[in-house]
Amino acid sequence: MRNKPLLIIVVGILAIGLGIGLGQYFMPEGEPAKPQIGGIFLVPAKPVVDFTLSQQANQPFTLADLKGHWSLLYFGYTFCPDVCPTTLTTLNRAMALLAKQGQDKDVAVWMVSVDPQRDSLEKLKEYTAFFNPKFRGATGERGEIDKLAKEFGVYYQIHKPEPGSDYYLVDHSAAIIVINPQGELQAVLTDTGSADKLASDLLSIKGYFEKARS
Amino acid sequence: MYRMLFLLSLLAFAGGAMAEDYTAGDLVITQVWARPTPPVASAGAAFLTLDNGKGPDDRLLSAQGDVSTTVELHTHHMENGVMEMRKVDDIPVPAGKTVKLQPGGLHVMLIGLKAPLVEGETFPLTLNFEKAGAVTVEVAVHQPPK
């Protein structure tokens, strides 16, 4: 009984050894290190439920539009005076940084309006194009917006207008949703204040994806 | 002499590129700017810095301007990753403190813009302080500093 602590240590070391061995056995070879980003990186990426919203020219916007390239989704509204313009400006600057490295061509940027009552598709088109002609806008029926928002963990709340006013505010998640070329949720970027950080996070995410597939 | 003139012209050039500073009583108001807005946007925001290095506690009570149908004082705060914007009754400017109205925080909210805010242009905005009184500033429209 005197050697009980020693026995525990020996069994412990054996167990750890076995764990590492099994881990190496089951882990696919060359699994790249998870990128350190300003937000949440999902391994494995989460499949996204299909949805039907609308985009400019009254075309449908569905899961198919998120496949074959990277997509960055931002949920906002055009009456948003500060956070949405700030984020879209930062996204535009981040895209310019990606362009310098030839990494922008396969990245689409979408603003999904959670305020279809005030945001027509035409309005959204002009709004997003102001920040970058390639940025697109989408919105649709409340149920479909909610479905997508829930899918990405995006929260929003539309407030009632103040008495005597028809103007109302909307609280919303400021995160940028990153969808990989397979149309899966790959990351949620919450550190969206700097174009440099955003661009380097996107490069890390893309790099991981390429490595993991090769 | 020529060198002096050259330096002076440089100074004048630098001065022209900078936003103007204003004083109201003991308050110094600097970095008065607003972001350009998309033609379809009906809301905008103005930002400024209030330096109360010398005076007593003061408060920004309201702002007025013809740029939009309504001008309100607002703040933001991030609650679990959700950006919440709220109207505030006033913005305290305590003695010895500098208060910044800047993106993601306090701002003058311009609701119902009569025309888009265009880069390179300016518009007047009157700030009403509890002690320092009213002062009209020119808001410079430009992209946010990087």
Tab-separated table of C-alpha atoms in Angstrom:
chain	number	residue	atom	x	y	z
A	1	MET	CA	0.000	0.000	0.000
A	2	ARG	CA	3.022	2.238	0.470
A	3	ASN	CA	3.467	2.349	-3.297
A	4	LYS	CA	-0.074	3.391	-4.095
A	5	PRO	CA	0.864	6.963	-5.096
A	6	LEU	CA	3.578	5.583	-7.370
A	7	LEU	CA	1.087	3.174	-8.939
A	8	ILE	CA	-1.310	6.048	-9.617
A	9	ILE	CA	1.483	8.011	-11.291
A	10	VAL	CA	2.526	5.047	-13.422
A	11	VAL	CA	-1.065	4.315	-14.486
A	12	GLY	CA	-1.536	8.001	-15.157
A	13	ILE	CA	1.527	8.192	-17.407
A	14	LEU	CA	0.410	5.072	-19.255
A	15	ALA	CA	-3.074	6.535	-19.728
A	16	ILE	CA	-1.670	9.806	-21.064
A	17	GLY	CA	0.627	7.856	-23.396
A	18	LEU	CA	-2.278	5.787	-24.626
A	19	GLY	CA	-4.332	8.950	-25.120
A	20	ILE	CA	-1.640	10.614	-27.222
A	21	GLY	CA	-1.176	7.416	-29.223
A	22	LEU	CA	-4.877	7.037	-29.915
A	23	GLY	CA	-5.146	10.731	-30.663
A	24	GLN	CA	-2.425	10.498	-33.275
A	25	TYR	CA	-4.004	7.387	-34.677
A	26	PHE	CA	-7.407	8.978	-35.124
A	27	MET	CA	-6.366	12.523	-36.004
A	28	PRO	CA	-6.014	12.993	-39.741
A	29	GLU	CA	-2.392	13.566	-40.608
A	30	GLY	CA	-1.259	17.137	-40.990
A	31	GLU	CA	-4.391	18.707	-39.436
A	32	PRO	CA	-3.432	22.385	-39.589
A	33	ALA	CA	-3.390	24.411	-36.408
A	34	LYS	CA	-6.643	26.254	-35.785
A	35	PRO	CA	-6.152	29.901	-36.781
A	36	GLN	CA	-6.091	32.471	-34.000
A	37	ILE	CA	-8.704	35.008	-35.045
A	38	GLY	CA	-10.695	37.823	-33.446
A	39	GLY	CA	-13.800	35.711	-33.074
A	40	ILE	CA	-14.947	32.102	-33.184
A	41	PHE	CA	-13.493	29.594	-35.625
A	42	LEU	CA	-15.591	26.465	-36.167
A	43	VAL	CA	-13.995	23.044	-36.608
A	44	PRO	CA	-15.654	21.354	-38.320
A	45	ALA	CA	-17.475	24.087	-40.224
A	46	LYS	CA	-21.230	24.021	-39.634
A	47	PRO	CA	-23.573	23.240	-42.537
A	48	VAL	CA	-26.088	26.020	-43.158
A	49	VAL	CA	-29.813	25.373	-43.585
A	50	ASP	CA	-31.238	26.494	-46.931
A	51	PHE	CA	-33.063	29.809	-46.946
A	52	THR	CA	-34.856	32.074	-49.410
A	53	LEU	CA	-34.261	35.798	-49.279
A	54	SER	CA	-34.185	38.332	-52.112
A	55	GLN	CA	-31.357	40.308	-53.633
A	56	GLN	CA	-31.211	43.175	-56.068
A	57	ALA	CA	-33.273	42.999	-59.265
A	58	ASN	CA	-35.660	40.887	-57.166
A	59	GLN	CA	-33.555	37.772	-57.663
A	60	PRO	CA	-33.657	35.062	-55.020
A	61	PHE	CA	-30.801	34.900	-52.541
A	62	THR	CA	-30.340	31.340	-51.302
A	63	LEU	CA	-27.705	28.995	-49.934
A	64	ALA	CA	-26.592	28.371	-53.534
A	65	ASP	CA	-25.342	31.994	-53.657
A	66	LEU	CA	-22.955	31.192	-50.810
A	67	LYS	CA	-21.252	28.279	-52.535
A	68	GLY	CA	-18.146	28.180	-54.702
A	69	HIS	CA	-16.501	31.182	-53.039
A	70	TRP	CA	-16.092	32.802	-49.641
A	71	SER	CA	-18.930	34.963	-48.318
A	72	LEU	CA	-18.907	37.581	-45.584
A	73	LEU	CA	-22.337	38.375	-44.194
A	74	TYR	CA	-23.179	41.391	-42.119
A	75	PHE	CA	-26.617	41.882	-40.583
A	76	GLY	CA	-27.667	45.516	-40.345
A	77	TYR	CA	-30.032	48.170	-41.687
A	78	THR	CA	-29.618	51.294	-43.794
A	79	PHE	CA	-31.020	53.651	-41.137
A	80	CYS	CA	-28.046	52.596	-39.018
A	81	PRO	CA	-26.071	55.826	-38.566
A	82	ASP	CA	-22.777	54.574	-37.240
A	83	VAL	CA	-21.988	50.889	-36.763
A	84	CYS	CA	-23.102	49.666	-40.206
A	85	PRO	CA	-21.264	52.386	-42.174
A	86	THR	CA	-18.213	51.891	-39.966
A	87	THR	CA	-18.179	48.123	-40.517
A	88	LEU	CA	-18.822	48.413	-44.266
A	89	THR	CA	-16.028	50.998	-44.568
A	90	THR	CA	-13.693	48.670	-42.665
A	91	LEU	CA	-14.753	45.751	-44.864
A	92	ASN	CA	-14.004	47.832	-47.961
A	93	ARG	CA	-10.530	48.638	-46.628
A	94	ALA	CA	-9.966	44.977	-45.706
A	95	MET	CA	-10.958	43.934	-49.239
A	96	ALA	CA	-8.419	46.409	-50.659
A	97	LEU	CA	-5.749	44.783	-48.459
A	98	LEU	CA	-6.785	41.319	-49.671
A	99	ALA	CA	-6.676	42.601	-53.268
A	100	LYS	CA	-3.010	43.547	-52.809
A	101	GLN	CA	-2.316	39.863	-52.245
A	102	GLY	CA	-4.667	38.689	-54.971
A	103	GLN	CA	-6.967	37.229	-52.311
A	104	ASP	CA	-10.124	39.268	-52.896
A	105	LYS	CA	-11.559	37.738	-56.065
A	106	ASP	CA	-13.157	34.773	-54.301
A	107	VAL	CA	-14.719	36.809	-51.465
A	108	ALA	CA	-18.270	38.177	-51.683
A	109	VAL	CA	-19.618	40.671	-49.148
A	110	TRP	CA	-23.318	40.781	-48.288
A	111	MET	CA	-25.297	43.056	-46.054
A	112	VAL	CA	-28.492	41.351	-44.937
A	113	SER	CA	-31.024	43.937	-43.818
A	114	VAL	CA	-33.054	42.949	-40.766
A	115	ASP	CA	-35.318	45.918	-41.485
A	116	PRO	CA	-37.208	44.997	-44.700
A	117	GLN	CA	-39.998	47.374	-43.720
A	118	ARG	CA	-37.752	50.337	-44.519
A	119	ASP	CA	-35.066	48.747	-46.688
A	120	SER	CA	-36.205	48.007	-50.226
A	121	LEU	CA	-33.893	45.956	-52.443
A	122	GLU	CA	-33.256	49.042	-54.559
A	123	LYS	CA	-32.286	51.042	-51.499
A	124	LEU	CA	-30.021	48.270	-50.247
A	125	LYS	CA	-28.296	48.057	-53.604
A	126	GLU	CA	-27.464	51.763	-53.587
A	127	TYR	CA	-26.471	51.659	-49.935
A	128	THR	CA	-24.008	48.770	-50.246
A	129	ALA	CA	-22.597	50.039	-53.580
A	130	PHE	CA	-21.706	53.317	-51.871
A	131	PHE	CA	-19.115	51.466	-49.776
A	132	ASN	CA	-17.934	49.122	-52.532
A	133	PRO	CA	-19.577	48.527	-55.938
A	134	LYS	CA	-19.133	44.785	-55.422
A	135	PHE	CA	-20.912	44.645	-52.066
A	136	ARG	CA	-24.435	43.234	-52.309
A	137	GLY	CA	-27.583	43.653	-50.271
A	138	ALA	CA	-30.270	41.126	-49.406
A	139	THR	CA	-33.401	40.999	-47.321
A	140	GLY	CA	-36.742	39.233	-47.336
A	141	GLU	CA	-39.533	37.907	-45.201
A	142	ARG	CA	-39.200	38.152	-41.471
A	143	GLY	CA	-39.370	34.371	-40.989
A	144	GLU	CA	-36.490	33.748	-43.399
A	145	ILE	CA	-34.365	36.541	-41.900
A	146	ASP	CA	-34.966	35.066	-38.455
A	147	LYS	CA	-34.087	31.578	-39.666
A	148	LEU	CA	-30.767	32.752	-41.039
A	149	ALA	CA	-30.005	34.967	-38.046
A	150	LYS	CA	-30.659	32.036	-35.705
A	151	GLU	CA	-28.463	29.807	-37.839
A	152	PHE	CA	-25.526	32.186	-37.370
A	153	GLY	CA	-26.227	33.170	-33.766
A	154	VAL	CA	-27.023	36.709	-34.904
A	155	TYR	CA	-29.321	38.642	-32.604
A	156	TYR	CA	-31.369	41.688	-33.474
A	157	GLN	CA	-34.265	43.563	-31.983
A	158	ILE	CA	-36.451	46.176	-33.629
A	159	HIS	CA	-37.628	48.835	-31.218
A	160	LYS	CA	-40.945	50.645	-31.248
A	161	PRO	CA	-40.784	54.258	-32.436
A	162	GLU	CA	-40.887	56.925	-29.756
A	163	PRO	CA	-44.251	58.623	-29.291
A	164	GLY	CA	-44.802	61.247	-31.977
A	165	SER	CA	-42.110	59.799	-34.236
A	166	ASP	CA	-42.060	57.130	-36.920
A	167	TYR	CA	-38.346	56.604	-36.486
A	168	TYR	CA	-37.236	53.468	-34.714
A	169	LEU	CA	-33.915	51.950	-33.743
A	170	VAL	CA	-32.640	48.425	-34.255
A	171	ASP	CA	-30.171	46.623	-31.992
A	172	HIS	CA	-28.106	44.076	-33.859
A	173	SER	CA	-25.057	41.849	-33.633
A	174	ALA	CA	-22.064	43.627	-35.111
A	175	ALA	CA	-20.304	40.373	-36.048
A	176	ILE	CA	-19.189	39.377	-39.547
A	177	ILE	CA	-20.265	35.860	-40.547
A	178	VAL	CA	-17.721	33.938	-42.632
A	179	ILE	CA	-19.078	31.232	-44.955
A	180	ASN	CA	-16.596	28.906	-46.673
A	181	PRO	CA	-16.814	27.905	-50.376
A	182	GLN	CA	-18.794	24.803	-49.384
A	183	GLY	CA	-21.524	27.039	-48.025
A	184	GLU	CA	-20.738	26.184	-44.395
A	185	LEU	CA	-20.388	28.493	-41.406
A	186	GLN	CA	-16.624	28.672	-40.878
A	187	ALA	CA	-16.155	31.622	-38.524
A	188	VAL	CA	-17.821	34.490	-36.699
A	189	LEU	CA	-15.607	37.576	-36.564
A	190	THR	CA	-16.352	39.838	-33.627
A	191	ASP	CA	-13.154	41.916	-33.743
A	192	THR	CA	-14.252	44.086	-36.661
A	193	GLY	CA	-12.700	47.438	-35.790
A	194	SER	CA	-9.521	47.280	-37.879
A	195	ALA	CA	-9.161	46.541	-41.591
A	196	ASP	CA	-5.660	45.109	-40.999
A	197	LYS	CA	-6.924	42.644	-38.396
A	198	LEU	CA	-9.929	41.723	-40.514
A	199	ALA	CA	-7.767	41.088	-43.597
A	200	SER	CA	-5.208	39.020	-41.685
A	201	ASP	CA	-7.975	36.986	-39.999
A	202	LEU	CA	-9.546	36.276	-43.385
A	203	LEU	CA	-6.183	35.229	-44.807
A	204	SER	CA	-5.651	32.854	-41.838
A	205	ILE	CA	-9.126	31.387	-42.300
A	206	LYS	CA	-8.631	30.894	-46.043
A	207	GLY	CA	-5.168	29.445	-45.436
A	208	TYR	CA	-6.534	26.934	-42.932
A	209	PHE	CA	-9.287	25.884	-45.308
A	210	GLU	CA	-6.865	25.325	-48.206
A	211	LYS	CA	-4.461	23.347	-45.995
A	212	ALA	CA	-7.191	21.215	-44.459
A	213	ARG	CA	-8.448	20.262	-47.912
A	214	SER	CA	-5.083	19.467	-49.440
B	1	MET	CA	13.275	85.790	-45.761
B	2	TYR	CA	12.191	83.470	-48.553
B	3	ARG	CA	12.737	80.564	-46.232
B	4	MET	CA	10.443	82.196	-43.710
B	5	LEU	CA	7.773	82.728	-46.348
B	6	PHE	CA	8.106	79.114	-47.416
B	7	LEU	CA	7.625	77.904	-43.845
B	8	LEU	CA	4.637	80.191	-43.404
B	9	SER	CA	3.065	78.902	-46.601
B	10	LEU	CA	3.601	75.342	-45.384
B	11	LEU	CA	1.867	76.210	-42.132
B	12	ALA	CA	-1.026	77.806	-43.981
B	13	PHE	CA	-1.359	74.716	-46.154
B	14	ALA	CA	-1.367	72.387	-43.148
B	15	GLY	CA	-3.928	74.596	-41.423
B	16	GLY	CA	-6.268	74.409	-44.392
B	17	ALA	CA	-6.317	70.626	-44.316
B	18	MET	CA	-7.207	70.395	-40.638
B	19	ALA	CA	-10.650	70.657	-39.103
B	20	GLU	CA	-11.257	73.924	-37.338
B	21	ASP	CA	-11.212	74.223	-33.564
B	22	TYR	CA	-13.886	76.124	-31.658
B	23	THR	CA	-14.309	77.493	-28.160
B	24	ALA	CA	-17.463	77.908	-26.123
B	25	GLY	CA	-16.792	79.510	-22.747
B	26	ASP	CA	-14.043	77.340	-21.278
B	27	LEU	CA	-14.673	74.426	-23.626
B	28	VAL	CA	-12.487	73.669	-26.625
B	29	ILE	CA	-14.212	71.733	-29.407
B	30	THR	CA	-12.024	69.887	-31.893
B	31	GLN	CA	-12.212	67.138	-34.536
B	32	VAL	CA	-15.715	67.971	-35.667
B	33	TRP	CA	-16.564	65.564	-38.467
B	34	ALA	CA	-19.162	63.293	-40.020
B	35	ARG	CA	-18.898	60.316	-42.311
B	36	PRO	CA	-20.091	60.685	-45.917
B	37	THR	CA	-23.474	58.998	-46.315
B	38	PRO	CA	-24.889	56.905	-49.158
B	39	PRO	CA	-27.514	58.844	-51.163
B	40	VAL	CA	-30.257	56.526	-49.883
B	41	ALA	CA	-29.265	56.751	-46.222
B	42	SER	CA	-31.637	58.793	-44.138
B	43	ALA	CA	-29.518	58.847	-41.001
B	44	GLY	CA	-26.026	60.069	-40.269
B	45	ALA	CA	-23.814	60.789	-37.293
B	46	ALA	CA	-21.531	63.657	-36.317
B	47	PHE	CA	-18.535	63.292	-34.026
B	48	LEU	CA	-16.430	65.746	-32.041
B	49	THR	CA	-14.077	66.083	-29.113
B	50	LEU	CA	-14.941	68.257	-26.094
B	51	ASP	CA	-12.001	69.380	-24.002
B	52	ASN	CA	-12.948	70.809	-20.618
B	53	GLY	CA	-9.441	71.414	-19.281
B	54	LYS	CA	-10.191	74.724	-17.589
B	55	GLY	CA	-13.882	75.082	-16.877
B	56	PRO	CA	-16.410	73.770	-14.340
B	57	ASP	CA	-18.486	70.641	-14.945
B	58	ASP	CA	-20.625	71.182	-18.004
B	59	ARG	CA	-23.102	69.231	-20.117
B	60	LEU	CA	-23.965	69.099	-23.795
B	61	LEU	CA	-27.740	69.466	-23.632
B	62	SER	CA	-28.666	69.332	-27.303
B	63	ALA	CA	-27.582	69.949	-30.868
B	64	GLN	CA	-29.508	71.642	-33.672
B	65	GLY	CA	-29.057	71.908	-37.384
B	66	ASP	CA	-30.854	72.177	-40.694
B	67	VAL	CA	-29.009	69.170	-42.062
B	68	SER	CA	-31.740	66.773	-40.897
B	69	THR	CA	-35.299	66.910	-39.618
B	70	THR	CA	-34.226	65.703	-36.165
B	71	VAL	CA	-30.932	65.983	-34.289
B	72	GLU	CA	-30.464	63.870	-31.165
B	73	LEU	CA	-27.682	62.887	-28.804
B	74	HIS	CA	-27.079	59.149	-28.834
B	75	THR	CA	-24.787	56.559	-27.389
B	76	HIS	CA	-23.848	53.010	-28.272
B	77	HIS	CA	-22.829	50.178	-26.156
B	78	MET	CA	-21.864	46.661	-26.948
B	79	GLU	CA	-23.873	44.133	-24.948
B	80	ASN	CA	-22.814	40.515	-25.582
B	81	GLY	CA	-21.701	41.380	-29.103
B	82	VAL	CA	-24.918	43.250	-29.833
B	83	MET	CA	-24.631	46.938	-30.655
B	84	GLU	CA	-27.320	48.847	-28.828
B	85	MET	CA	-27.975	52.475	-29.639
B	86	ARG	CA	-29.886	54.704	-27.260
B	87	LYS	CA	-30.917	58.312	-27.079
B	88	VAL	CA	-29.352	60.152	-24.157
B	89	ASP	CA	-30.759	63.253	-22.451
B	90	ASP	CA	-27.384	64.967	-22.285
B	91	ILE	CA	-23.648	64.301	-22.454
B	92	PRO	CA	-21.725	65.277	-19.298
B	93	VAL	CA	-18.416	67.077	-19.839
B	94	PRO	CA	-16.773	66.957	-16.379
B	95	ALA	CA	-14.173	69.534	-15.318
B	96	GLY	CA	-10.658	68.528	-16.350
B	97	LYS	CA	-11.900	65.841	-18.730
B	98	THR	CA	-11.915	65.318	-22.475
B	99	VAL	CA	-15.040	63.686	-23.860
B	100	LYS	CA	-14.879	62.130	-27.298
B	101	LEU	CA	-17.891	61.591	-29.483
B	102	GLN	CA	-16.565	58.945	-31.844
B	103	PRO	CA	-17.669	55.941	-33.927
B	104	GLY	CA	-19.037	53.121	-31.803
B	105	GLY	CA	-19.801	55.435	-28.879
B	106	LEU	CA	-21.386	58.803	-28.256
B	107	HIS	CA	-22.496	60.711	-31.328
B	108	VAL	CA	-24.803	63.424	-32.579
B	109	MET	CA	-27.450	61.476	-34.458
B	110	LEU	CA	-28.825	63.116	-37.597
B	111	ILE	CA	-32.236	61.622	-38.361
B	112	GLY	CA	-33.981	62.317	-41.650
B	113	LEU	CA	-31.083	63.794	-43.633
B	114	LYS	CA	-32.347	66.379	-46.110
B	115	ALA	CA	-29.441	65.647	-48.451
B	116	PRO	CA	-26.576	63.151	-48.395
B	117	LEU	CA	-23.426	64.184	-46.528
B	118	VAL	CA	-20.836	64.593	-49.259
B	119	GLU	CA	-17.108	64.156	-48.724
B	120	GLY	CA	-15.248	67.482	-48.681
B	121	GLU	CA	-18.316	69.522	-47.742
B	122	THR	CA	-19.240	71.015	-44.371
B	123	PHE	CA	-22.508	71.774	-42.612
B	124	PRO	CA	-23.305	73.936	-39.563
B	125	LEU	CA	-24.380	72.403	-36.277
B	126	THR	CA	-25.245	74.342	-33.137
B	127	LEU	CA	-24.219	72.799	-29.828
B	128	ASN	CA	-26.032	73.909	-26.675
B	129	PHE	CA	-24.101	73.570	-23.430
B	130	GLU	CA	-25.547	74.041	-19.974
B	131	LYS	CA	-22.833	76.504	-18.887
B	132	ALA	CA	-20.770	77.325	-21.964
B	133	GLY	CA	-23.891	78.304	-23.899
B	134	ALA	CA	-24.485	77.837	-27.619
B	135	VAL	CA	-21.810	77.575	-30.267
B	136	THR	CA	-22.174	76.855	-33.974
B	137	VAL	CA	-19.520	74.617	-35.484
B	138	GLU	CA	-18.875	73.559	-39.076
B	139	VAL	CA	-18.894	69.779	-39.381
B	140	ALA	CA	-16.354	68.547	-41.952
B	141	VAL	CA	-17.531	65.548	-43.963
B	142	HIS	CA	-14.759	63.018	-44.549
B	143	GLN	CA	-13.878	59.326	-44.277
B	144	PRO	CA	-13.011	58.101	-40.779
B	145	PRO	CA	-9.307	58.176	-39.947
B	146	LYS	CA	-7.748	54.740	-40.522
